[in-house]
Short mmCIF file of C-alpha atoms and ligand atoms in Angstrom, two decimals:
data_model
loop_
_atom_site.label_atom_id
_atom_site.label_comp_id
_atom_site.label_asym_id
_atom_site.label_seq_id
_atom_site.Cartn_x
_atom_site.Cartn_y
_atom_site.Cartn_z
CA MET F 918 17.84 -34.99 -7.27
CA ALA F 919 17.76 -31.88 -9.37
CA LYS F 920 18.97 -28.63 -7.63
CA THR F 921 15.88 -26.58 -6.42
CA ILE F 922 15.50 -23.10 -7.85
CA GLN F 923 14.86 -20.31 -5.41
CA ALA F 924 13.12 -16.94 -5.77
CA ILE F 925 15.12 -13.84 -6.26
CA ARG F 926 16.47 -12.30 -3.07
CA GLY F 927 14.12 -9.70 -1.75
CA MET F 928 11.18 -10.87 -3.92
CA ASN F 929 8.61 -12.75 -1.79
CA ASP F 930 6.03 -15.38 -2.60
CA CYS F 931 2.75 -14.51 -1.08
CA LEU F 932 1.68 -17.83 0.43
CA PRO F 933 -1.75 -19.01 1.42
CA GLU F 934 -1.29 -18.30 5.12
CA VAL F 935 -1.00 -14.66 4.38
CA SER F 936 -2.86 -14.17 1.01
CA GLY F 937 -6.17 -14.09 2.78
CA THR F 938 -4.96 -11.10 4.74
CA TRP F 939 -3.66 -9.40 1.51
CA GLN F 940 -7.10 -9.99 -0.13
CA LYS F 941 -8.75 -8.27 2.84
CA VAL F 942 -6.49 -5.42 2.81
CA GLU F 943 -7.02 -4.92 -0.82
CA SER F 944 -10.75 -5.04 -0.63
CA VAL F 945 -10.66 -2.44 2.23
CA LEU F 946 -8.40 -0.15 0.11
CA ARG F 947 -10.74 -0.58 -2.94
CA GLN F 948 -13.80 0.19 -1.01
CA VAL F 949 -12.40 3.26 0.73
CA VAL F 950 -11.11 4.96 -2.43
CA ALA F 951 -14.42 4.13 -4.15
CA SER F 952 -16.24 5.91 -1.35
CA TYR F 953 -14.27 9.12 -2.33
CA GLY F 954 -15.08 8.66 -6.04
CA TYR F 955 -11.66 7.73 -7.17
CA GLN F 956 -11.12 5.52 -10.15
CA GLU F 957 -8.43 2.95 -10.82
CA ILE F 958 -5.78 3.31 -13.36
CA ARG F 959 -3.54 0.21 -14.36
CA THR F 960 -0.27 0.91 -16.17
CA PRO F 961 2.50 -1.52 -17.31
CA ILE F 962 5.12 -2.77 -15.04
CA VAL F 963 7.79 -1.97 -17.53
CA GLU F 964 8.48 1.68 -18.87
CA SER F 965 11.31 3.53 -20.78
CA THR F 966 14.13 4.25 -18.31
CA ASP F 967 13.97 7.96 -19.34
CA LEU F 968 10.52 8.14 -17.82
CA PHE F 969 12.02 7.64 -14.20
CA LYS F 970 15.16 9.54 -14.83
CA ARG F 971 13.21 12.60 -15.92
CA SER F 972 10.65 12.40 -13.14
CA ILE F 973 12.18 11.00 -9.99
CA GLY F 974 15.53 12.82 -10.51
CA GLU F 975 18.97 11.85 -11.46
CA VAL F 976 20.40 12.41 -8.08
CA THR F 977 17.99 10.35 -5.87
CA ASP F 978 18.41 6.91 -4.28
CA ILE F 979 16.05 5.34 -6.61
CA VAL F 980 17.66 6.58 -10.11
CA GLU F 981 21.26 6.38 -8.64
CA LYS F 982 21.36 2.99 -7.28
CA GLU F 983 17.92 1.07 -7.07
CA MET F 984 16.41 0.63 -10.60
CA TYR F 985 16.06 -2.56 -12.33
CA THR F 986 17.20 -1.36 -15.74
CA PHE F 987 17.87 -3.55 -18.68
CA GLU F 988 18.18 -3.55 -22.56
CA ASP F 989 15.45 -5.37 -24.38
CA ARG F 990 15.97 -7.29 -27.54
CA ASN F 991 15.66 -4.06 -29.63
CA GLY F 992 18.34 -2.36 -27.64
CA ASP F 993 15.82 0.04 -25.84
CA SER F 994 16.61 0.83 -22.12
CA LEU F 995 13.72 -0.30 -20.17
CA THR F 996 13.13 -0.30 -16.28
CA LEU F 997 10.83 -2.19 -14.03
CA ARG F 998 8.74 0.63 -12.39
CA PRO F 999 10.21 1.72 -8.90
CA GLU F 1000 7.02 3.76 -8.12
CA GLY F 1001 3.61 4.67 -9.55
CA THR F 1002 3.44 8.31 -10.00
CA ALA F 1003 5.67 8.72 -13.07
CA SER F 1004 3.73 5.97 -14.92
CA THR F 1005 0.32 7.69 -14.02
CA VAL F 1006 1.46 11.04 -15.36
CA ARG F 1007 2.80 9.33 -18.40
CA ALA F 1008 -0.36 7.51 -19.19
CA GLY F 1009 -2.44 10.65 -18.25
CA ASN F 1010 -0.46 12.65 -20.75
CA GLU F 1011 -0.63 10.00 -23.40
CA HIS F 1012 -4.30 9.43 -23.27
CA GLY F 1013 -5.48 13.12 -22.59
CA LEU F 1014 -6.78 12.60 -19.07
CA LEU F 1015 -5.02 15.67 -17.65
CA TYR F 1016 -5.37 18.36 -20.07
CA ASN F 1017 -8.02 20.82 -18.66
CA GLN F 1018 -9.39 18.23 -16.46
CA GLN F 1019 -9.68 16.98 -13.01
CA GLN F 1020 -8.83 13.39 -12.13
CA ARG F 1021 -8.93 11.44 -8.89
CA LEU F 1022 -7.12 8.17 -9.51
CA TRP F 1023 -5.77 5.22 -7.67
CA TYR F 1024 -3.58 2.19 -8.32
CA MET F 1025 -2.17 -0.84 -6.84
CA GLY F 1026 0.57 -3.25 -7.78
CA PRO F 1027 4.21 -4.36 -7.53
CA MET F 1028 7.26 -1.99 -7.72
CA PHE F 1029 10.88 -2.90 -8.03
CA ARG F 1030 13.97 -1.38 -6.28
CA HIS F 1031 17.43 -3.04 -5.86
CA GLU F 1032 17.76 -2.31 -2.11
CA ARG F 1033 19.28 -4.20 0.74
CA PRO F 1034 16.45 -6.48 1.67
CA GLN F 1035 15.32 -6.40 5.38
CA LYS F 1036 12.17 -6.42 7.37
CA GLY F 1037 9.73 -3.93 5.67
CA ARG F 1038 12.21 -3.32 2.71
CA TYR F 1039 12.19 -5.65 -0.27
CA ARG F 1040 13.13 -5.66 -3.79
CA GLN F 1041 9.73 -6.46 -5.27
CA PHE F 1042 7.07 -4.66 -2.97
CA HIS F 1043 3.68 -3.44 -3.46
CA GLN F 1044 2.25 0.09 -3.31
CA PHE F 1045 -1.25 1.45 -3.24
CA GLY F 1046 -1.58 5.03 -4.25
CA VAL F 1047 -3.85 7.78 -5.10
CA GLU F 1048 -3.10 10.76 -7.53
CA THR F 1049 -5.16 13.64 -8.18
CA TYR F 1050 -4.83 16.19 -11.08
CA GLY F 1051 -6.09 19.51 -11.90
CA LEU F 1052 -6.68 20.89 -8.37
CA ASP F 1053 -4.42 23.35 -6.69
CA GLY F 1054 -6.06 24.48 -3.59
CA PRO F 1055 -5.42 22.92 -0.13
CA ASP F 1056 -8.93 21.46 -0.14
CA ILE F 1057 -7.65 18.64 -2.33
CA ASP F 1058 -4.39 18.11 -0.10
CA LEU F 1059 -6.79 17.72 2.89
CA GLU F 1060 -9.08 15.27 0.96
CA VAL F 1061 -6.04 13.08 0.17
CA ILE F 1062 -4.89 13.12 3.78
CA LEU F 1063 -8.33 12.57 5.03
CA LEU F 1064 -8.60 9.55 2.74
CA SER F 1065 -5.43 8.09 4.01
CA ALA F 1066 -6.56 8.79 7.68
CA ARG F 1067 -9.83 6.93 6.93
CA LEU F 1068 -7.81 4.03 5.76
CA TRP F 1069 -6.12 3.69 9.17
CA LYS F 1070 -9.60 3.92 10.82
CA ALA F 1071 -10.88 1.06 8.48
CA PHE F 1072 -7.94 -1.05 9.45
CA GLY F 1073 -8.23 -0.17 13.23
CA ILE F 1074 -4.68 1.11 13.42
CA GLU F 1075 -5.34 4.93 13.62
CA LYS F 1076 -3.63 4.94 17.12
CA HIS F 1077 -0.45 3.48 15.84
CA VAL F 1078 0.37 5.98 12.96
CA THR F 1079 1.11 9.69 13.15
CA LEU F 1080 1.13 12.29 10.51
CA GLN F 1081 4.05 14.46 9.76
CA ILE F 1082 3.88 17.25 7.30
CA ASN F 1083 6.00 20.01 5.79
CA SER F 1084 5.93 22.50 2.97
CA LEU F 1085 8.76 22.53 0.19
CA GLY F 1086 7.31 25.77 -1.24
CA SER F 1087 7.61 26.81 -4.89
CA ASN F 1088 10.53 25.85 -7.02
CA GLU F 1089 11.85 29.46 -6.87
CA ALA F 1090 11.68 29.81 -3.23
CA ARG F 1091 13.24 26.43 -2.90
CA GLN F 1092 15.99 27.55 -5.22
CA ALA F 1093 16.79 30.59 -3.06
CA TYR F 1094 16.73 28.28 0.22
CA ARG F 1095 19.07 25.85 -1.65
CA GLU F 1096 21.89 28.54 -1.78
CA THR F 1097 21.36 29.45 1.91
CA LEU F 1098 21.55 25.83 2.77
CA ILE F 1099 24.52 25.06 0.59
CA SER F 1100 26.58 27.82 2.33
CA TYR F 1101 25.50 26.55 5.77
CA LEU F 1102 26.53 22.96 4.80
CA LYS F 1103 29.86 24.08 3.30
CA GLU F 1104 30.78 25.59 6.71
CA ARG F 1105 30.32 22.13 8.21
CA ALA F 1106 31.74 20.13 5.51
CA ASP F 1107 34.34 18.45 7.83
CA LYS F 1108 31.38 16.99 9.77
CA LEU F 1109 29.39 15.59 6.82
CA ASP F 1110 29.73 11.94 5.52
CA GLU F 1111 30.62 11.02 2.01
CA GLU F 1112 27.10 10.84 0.68
CA SER F 1113 26.16 14.14 2.16
CA LEU F 1114 29.21 15.80 0.62
CA ARG F 1115 28.28 14.28 -2.75
CA ARG F 1116 24.73 15.73 -2.33
CA LEU F 1117 25.85 18.97 -1.07
CA GLU F 1118 25.95 20.63 -4.50
CA SER F 1119 23.64 18.25 -6.46
CA ASN F 1120 20.72 17.84 -4.07
CA PRO F 1121 21.29 19.61 -0.75
CA LEU F 1122 17.88 19.13 0.67
CA ARG F 1123 18.39 15.38 0.79
CA VAL F 1124 21.25 16.11 3.23
CA LEU F 1125 18.63 17.19 5.65
CA ASP F 1126 17.08 13.78 5.88
CA SER F 1127 20.22 11.91 6.04
CA LYS F 1128 19.90 8.74 8.08
CA ASN F 1129 23.38 9.20 9.63
CA PRO F 1130 22.99 10.38 13.29
CA ASN F 1131 26.40 12.31 13.12
CA VAL F 1132 25.35 14.33 10.13
CA GLN F 1133 21.92 15.03 11.80
CA ALA F 1134 23.67 16.32 14.91
CA ALA F 1135 25.99 18.42 12.86
CA ILE F 1136 23.04 20.11 10.94
CA ALA F 1137 20.75 20.40 13.97
CA ASP F 1138 20.51 24.20 13.61
CA ALA F 1139 20.19 24.24 9.85
CA PRO F 1140 18.17 27.04 8.48
CA SER F 1141 14.48 25.92 8.19
CA LEU F 1142 12.72 25.49 4.79
CA LEU F 1143 9.52 26.82 6.37
CA ASP F 1144 11.14 30.21 7.08
CA HIS F 1145 12.04 30.49 3.25
CA LEU F 1146 8.57 29.90 1.83
CA ASP F 1147 7.08 32.20 -0.79
CA GLU F 1148 3.94 33.95 0.28
CA GLU F 1149 1.57 31.70 -1.80
CA SER F 1150 3.11 28.50 -0.47
CA LYS F 1151 2.87 29.69 3.08
CA THR F 1152 -0.86 30.73 2.65
CA HIS F 1153 -1.37 27.30 1.14
CA PHE F 1154 0.27 25.51 3.98
CA ASP F 1155 -1.28 27.42 6.69
CA SER F 1156 -4.64 26.91 5.31
CA LEU F 1157 -4.07 23.13 4.92
CA CYS F 1158 -2.89 23.06 8.61
CA GLU F 1159 -6.02 24.83 9.63
CA ARG F 1160 -8.33 22.57 7.73
CA LEU F 1161 -6.49 19.49 9.13
CA THR F 1162 -7.19 20.68 12.73
CA GLN F 1163 -10.75 21.55 11.83
CA ALA F 1164 -11.19 17.88 10.43
CA GLY F 1165 -9.83 16.67 13.66
CA ILE F 1166 -6.61 15.13 12.13
CA SER F 1167 -3.62 15.63 14.45
CA PHE F 1168 -0.34 16.32 12.83
CA GLU F 1169 3.29 17.30 13.46
CA ILE F 1170 5.16 19.76 11.30
CA ASN F 1171 8.50 18.39 10.59
CA PRO F 1172 10.67 21.01 8.76
CA ARG F 1173 13.22 18.33 7.81
CA LEU F 1174 10.80 16.30 5.81
CA VAL F 1175 11.91 16.60 2.20
CA ARG F 1176 11.00 13.27 0.55
CA GLY F 1177 13.33 11.28 -1.59
CA LEU F 1178 11.89 12.02 -4.96
CA ASP F 1179 12.60 15.33 -6.82
CA TYR F 1180 9.19 16.05 -8.22
CA TYR F 1181 7.65 17.32 -5.01
CA ASN F 1182 6.73 20.98 -4.18
CA ARG F 1183 4.62 22.59 -1.55
CA THR F 1184 2.86 19.92 0.71
CA VAL F 1185 4.72 16.72 1.58
CA PHE F 1186 3.64 14.34 4.22
CA GLU F 1187 4.37 10.95 5.69
CA TRP F 1188 2.44 8.66 8.02
CA VAL F 1189 4.90 6.88 10.29
CA THR F 1190 4.60 4.23 12.95
CA GLU F 1191 6.94 3.16 15.73
CA SER F 1192 5.74 -0.41 15.63
CA LEU F 1193 7.88 -1.55 12.74
CA GLY F 1194 11.51 -0.64 13.69
CA SER F 1195 13.57 1.51 11.28
CA GLN F 1196 11.23 0.91 8.22
CA GLY F 1197 8.53 3.13 9.91
CA THR F 1198 7.14 5.14 7.03
CA VAL F 1199 3.88 3.46 6.01
CA CYS F 1200 2.59 5.96 3.54
CA ALA F 1201 4.21 9.07 1.88
CA GLY F 1202 3.11 11.72 -0.49
CA GLY F 1203 2.57 15.43 -1.45
CA ARG F 1204 2.12 17.89 -4.19
CA TYR F 1205 3.87 17.66 -7.50
CA ASP F 1206 2.63 20.53 -9.52
CA GLY F 1207 5.50 20.53 -11.85
CA LEU F 1208 5.66 16.91 -12.99
CA VAL F 1209 2.97 16.88 -15.66
CA GLU F 1210 4.65 19.63 -17.64
CA GLN F 1211 8.03 18.20 -16.95
CA LEU F 1212 6.90 14.89 -18.76
CA GLY F 1213 5.58 16.91 -21.73
CA GLY F 1214 2.02 17.87 -20.72
CA LYS F 1215 0.47 21.16 -19.99
CA ALA F 1216 1.09 22.54 -16.50
CA THR F 1217 -1.26 20.69 -14.21
CA PRO F 1218 -1.46 20.69 -10.31
CA ALA F 1219 -1.22 17.32 -8.79
CA VAL F 1220 -1.17 15.81 -5.29
CA GLY F 1221 -1.09 12.12 -4.20
CA PHE F 1222 0.45 9.51 -1.93
CA ALA F 1223 1.85 6.00 -1.93
CA MET F 1224 1.41 3.42 0.78
CA GLY F 1225 3.90 0.47 1.21
CA MET F 1226 1.49 -2.53 1.38
CA GLU F 1227 4.03 -4.88 2.90
CA ARG F 1228 4.50 -2.45 5.75
CA LEU F 1229 0.86 -2.21 6.17
CA VAL F 1230 0.24 -5.99 6.39
CA LEU F 1231 3.33 -6.24 8.71
CA LEU F 1232 1.77 -3.57 10.97
CA LEU F 1233 -1.65 -5.25 10.95
CA THR F 1234 -0.17 -8.62 11.84
CA THR F 1235 2.13 -7.27 14.45
CA LEU F 1236 -0.59 -5.51 16.30
CA SER F 1237 -3.25 -8.28 16.16
CA GLU F 1238 -3.04 -11.97 15.58
CA ASP F 1239 -6.58 -11.84 14.30
CA ALA F 1240 -5.39 -10.03 11.31
CA LEU F 1241 -4.10 -13.24 10.01
CA ASP F 1242 -6.96 -15.18 8.71
CA THR F 1243 -5.65 -18.51 7.43
CA SER F 1244 -8.93 -20.32 7.08
CA SER F 1245 -9.93 -21.65 3.70
CA ALA F 1246 -13.57 -22.44 4.37
CA ASP F 1247 -16.64 -21.52 6.32
CA VAL F 1248 -18.55 -24.59 6.01
CA TYR F 1249 -16.99 -28.05 5.37
CA VAL F 1250 -19.29 -30.81 3.98
CA THR F 1251 -18.46 -34.52 5.01
CA ALA F 1252 -20.21 -37.56 3.82
CA MET F 1253 -20.17 -41.44 4.57
CA GLY F 1254 -20.92 -43.78 1.69
CA ASP F 1255 -21.24 -43.51 -1.92
CA ASP F 1256 -24.95 -42.43 -1.83
CA ALA F 1257 -24.33 -39.82 0.64
CA GLN F 1258 -21.53 -38.33 -1.49
CA ALA F 1259 -23.97 -37.61 -4.28
CA TYR F 1260 -26.14 -35.88 -1.60
CA ALA F 1261 -23.15 -34.00 -0.24
CA LEU F 1262 -22.46 -32.69 -3.70
CA GLU F 1263 -26.05 -31.53 -4.00
CA VAL F 1264 -25.81 -29.82 -0.70
CA SER F 1265 -22.54 -28.21 -1.46
CA GLU F 1266 -23.67 -26.78 -4.80
CA HIS F 1267 -26.98 -25.68 -3.28
CA LEU F 1268 -25.21 -23.63 -0.61
CA ARG F 1269 -22.91 -22.16 -3.39
CA ASP F 1270 -25.96 -21.22 -5.45
CA THR F 1271 -27.84 -19.53 -2.58
CA LEU F 1272 -24.94 -18.11 -0.41
CA PRO F 1273 -22.27 -17.07 -3.09
CA ASN F 1274 -20.12 -15.40 -0.35
CA VAL F 1275 -19.86 -18.34 1.75
CA ARG F 1276 -16.84 -20.68 1.34
CA VAL F 1277 -17.97 -24.26 1.05
CA MET F 1278 -15.41 -26.91 0.84
CA MET F 1279 -16.56 -30.56 0.16
CA HIS F 1280 -14.48 -33.39 1.47
CA CYS F 1281 -12.64 -35.26 -1.12
CA GLY F 1282 -10.60 -38.45 -0.79
CA GLY F 1283 -12.88 -40.65 1.48
CA GLY F 1284 -12.08 -41.82 5.04
CA ASN F 1285 -14.20 -42.09 8.17
CA PHE F 1286 -16.11 -39.24 9.77
CA LYS F 1287 -13.27 -38.75 12.33
CA LYS F 1288 -10.61 -38.34 9.65
CA GLN F 1289 -13.03 -36.04 7.65
CA LEU F 1290 -13.59 -33.94 10.66
CA LYS F 1291 -9.90 -33.63 11.37
CA ARG F 1292 -9.57 -32.16 7.82
CA ALA F 1293 -12.65 -29.88 8.59
CA ASP F 1294 -10.93 -28.52 11.68
CA LYS F 1295 -7.70 -27.87 9.63
CA THR F 1296 -9.50 -25.59 7.10
CA GLY F 1297 -10.61 -23.25 9.94
CA ALA F 1298 -14.33 -23.91 8.99
CA ARG F 1299 -16.86 -22.87 11.59
CA PHE F 1300 -19.36 -25.68 10.75
CA ALA F 1301 -19.07 -29.27 9.41
CA LEU F 1302 -22.13 -30.70 7.73
CA LEU F 1303 -22.35 -34.52 8.47
CA LEU F 1304 -24.15 -36.46 5.73
CA GLY F 1305 -24.86 -40.25 6.00
CA SER F 1306 -27.47 -42.45 4.37
CA GLN F 1307 -30.06 -41.49 7.08
CA GLU F 1308 -29.68 -37.80 6.32
CA MET F 1309 -30.00 -38.52 2.66
CA GLN F 1310 -33.22 -40.49 3.12
CA SER F 1311 -34.92 -37.90 5.33
CA ARG F 1312 -33.43 -34.98 3.13
CA GLU F 1313 -31.98 -33.43 6.31
CA VAL F 1314 -28.40 -32.22 7.15
CA ALA F 1315 -26.53 -32.56 10.51
CA VAL F 1316 -24.73 -29.28 11.29
CA LYS F 1317 -21.86 -29.45 13.73
CA PRO F 1318 -20.35 -26.34 15.14
CA LEU F 1319 -16.51 -26.69 15.21
CA ARG F 1320 -15.41 -23.72 17.06
CA ASP F 1321 -17.74 -22.49 19.94
CA GLY F 1322 -18.89 -25.77 21.56
CA GLN F 1323 -22.51 -25.32 20.49
CA GLU F 1324 -24.82 -28.35 20.04
CA GLN F 1325 -25.14 -30.18 16.89
CA GLN F 1326 -28.58 -29.75 15.20
CA THR F 1327 -30.37 -31.57 12.38
CA ILE F 1328 -32.35 -29.39 9.92
CA ALA F 1329 -34.24 -29.95 6.74
CA PHE F 1330 -32.50 -29.47 3.37
CA ASN F 1331 -34.96 -26.50 2.70
CA ALA F 1332 -33.89 -24.73 5.79
CA LEU F 1333 -30.30 -25.31 5.14
CA SER F 1334 -29.20 -22.09 3.53
CA SER F 1335 -31.08 -19.70 5.76
CA THR F 1336 -29.79 -21.60 8.88
CA ILE F 1337 -26.19 -21.42 7.69
CA ALA F 1338 -26.52 -17.76 6.84
CA ASP F 1339 -27.89 -17.00 10.27
CA LEU F 1340 -25.35 -19.09 12.00
CA LEU F 1341 -22.41 -17.55 10.13
CA ASN F 1342 -23.70 -14.02 10.80
CA ALA F 1343 -24.25 -14.58 14.55
P1 LIG S 358 12.31 4.89 2.53
O1 LIG S 358 12.63 6.06 3.13
O2 LIG S 358 11.61 3.93 3.49
O3 LIG S 358 13.27 4.18 1.62
P2 LIG S 358 10.98 6.15 0.05
O4 LIG S 358 11.04 7.53 0.45
O5 LIG S 358 12.04 5.52 -0.51
O6 LIG S 358 10.99 5.31 1.53
P3 LIG S 358 8.53 6.13 -1.38
O7 LIG S 358 9.24 6.03 -2.62
O8 LIG S 358 7.92 7.48 -0.94
O9 LIG S 358 9.51 5.65 -0.21
O10 LIG S 358 7.49 5.09 -1.34
C1 LIG S 358 6.23 5.15 -0.55
C2 LIG S 358 6.17 4.05 0.40
O11 LIG S 358 6.40 2.77 -0.16
C3 LIG S 358 7.16 4.13 1.52
O12 LIG S 358 6.73 4.92 2.57
C4 LIG S 358 7.13 2.66 2.08
O13 LIG S 358 6.01 2.31 2.90
C5 LIG S 358 7.07 1.90 0.70
N1 LIG S 358 8.25 1.35 0.27
C6 LIG S 358 9.28 2.00 -0.35
N2 LIG S 358 10.40 1.28 -0.80
C7 LIG S 358 10.06 0.11 -0.16
C8 LIG S 358 10.69 -1.22 -0.26
N3 LIG S 358 11.85 -1.38 -0.93
N4 LIG S 358 10.11 -2.24 0.30
C9 LIG S 358 8.79 -2.15 0.88
N5 LIG S 358 8.25 -1.04 0.88
C10 LIG S 358 8.72 0.21 0.24
MG1 LIG S 359 13.81 4.49 -0.48
#
């Protein structure tokens, strides 16, 4: 036998047993963003490597060690996108969507990072994100956060996620804070790990969110970013906090929250859960007013977030078994005898004509009723239709409930689609 070929480590197949859940998640996401007037943008999966280096930052986990970078046949350096914001800005600049305009956009699709695969962390994963442009007030920061909060409600998981926010201030204020932080960290250099030491000069803010508990303990009394905000950023942040309270969104201010990508300024936030172990951040975002200009456009304020869809699906299926809908049909059509098969086809097509949202599966491959009903049960269908020569002659259909122990009933062909619609909605 030939050796079987396996998928790349950390890159998952989405099998039929979960693809139904994914489709439902995707449709809720689409519906919620549409209800806020956001429009979809789709960008290529491959971009020039420079795009990510220039936006995400050279001294970040992503650019230092996580990118899938390769040379194409022309010798150009290309990278599989590790996130969606850089591509959105690139496309916005390229097509004139951002210059003097306001945009509210969303995207969804696969991202690639060469990380150590574990629960909630993969090498190909999916993000759903929103990005807004041309708006600098805290009203849009609030809207973006409200939108994310509505998503949790739509999925019924609002009690399992909490919001953490922080402000990184302006670039100038952060620069001044950086100096203060560097001298603080230098005094404790002997207690820092190798990674933190390496970042001390190049990206000291990232030392603040080190995952090493020893480092965390050593820098417990580090000066707080929030005490070093410029006046305007402070007003912006206070106003956002006030609006969140008015909107009934609870939040925690976490002065250590700095985010792993360089392009953020002012508002940053994360939605975290305790139900997924260490991969607890489900959604993360913030303001990135400098990025559009940094990538060659005119200075344009921007704010957005990205959500890890695998983590969302994991959370949904961890919290409720019902979230996993593995059924493939609502109605399963069985038939005995050659004549009845033609009738079964007529019935099935009639249902598909009149009830396009109902999943109708017609039995193929013959066998007795018992065998056919066994198949029907396996599909998860709620009703089986039983068609024999008698039903065909009288142009009737026997409807057998498969799930809730109700009585079988025989109804006229003409009443079939309204009866099925009622039964499925009941
Ligand atoms: P983490 O600290 O978990 O590595 P990050 O800061 O690298 O996250 P972002 O780049 O902000 O994450 O991505 C936004 C969201 O995408 C994360 O909050 C997470 O839900 C999801 N995500 C990021 N990397 C992965 C991955 N390798 N596998 C699955 N989901 C991921
Ligand atoms: Mg990461």
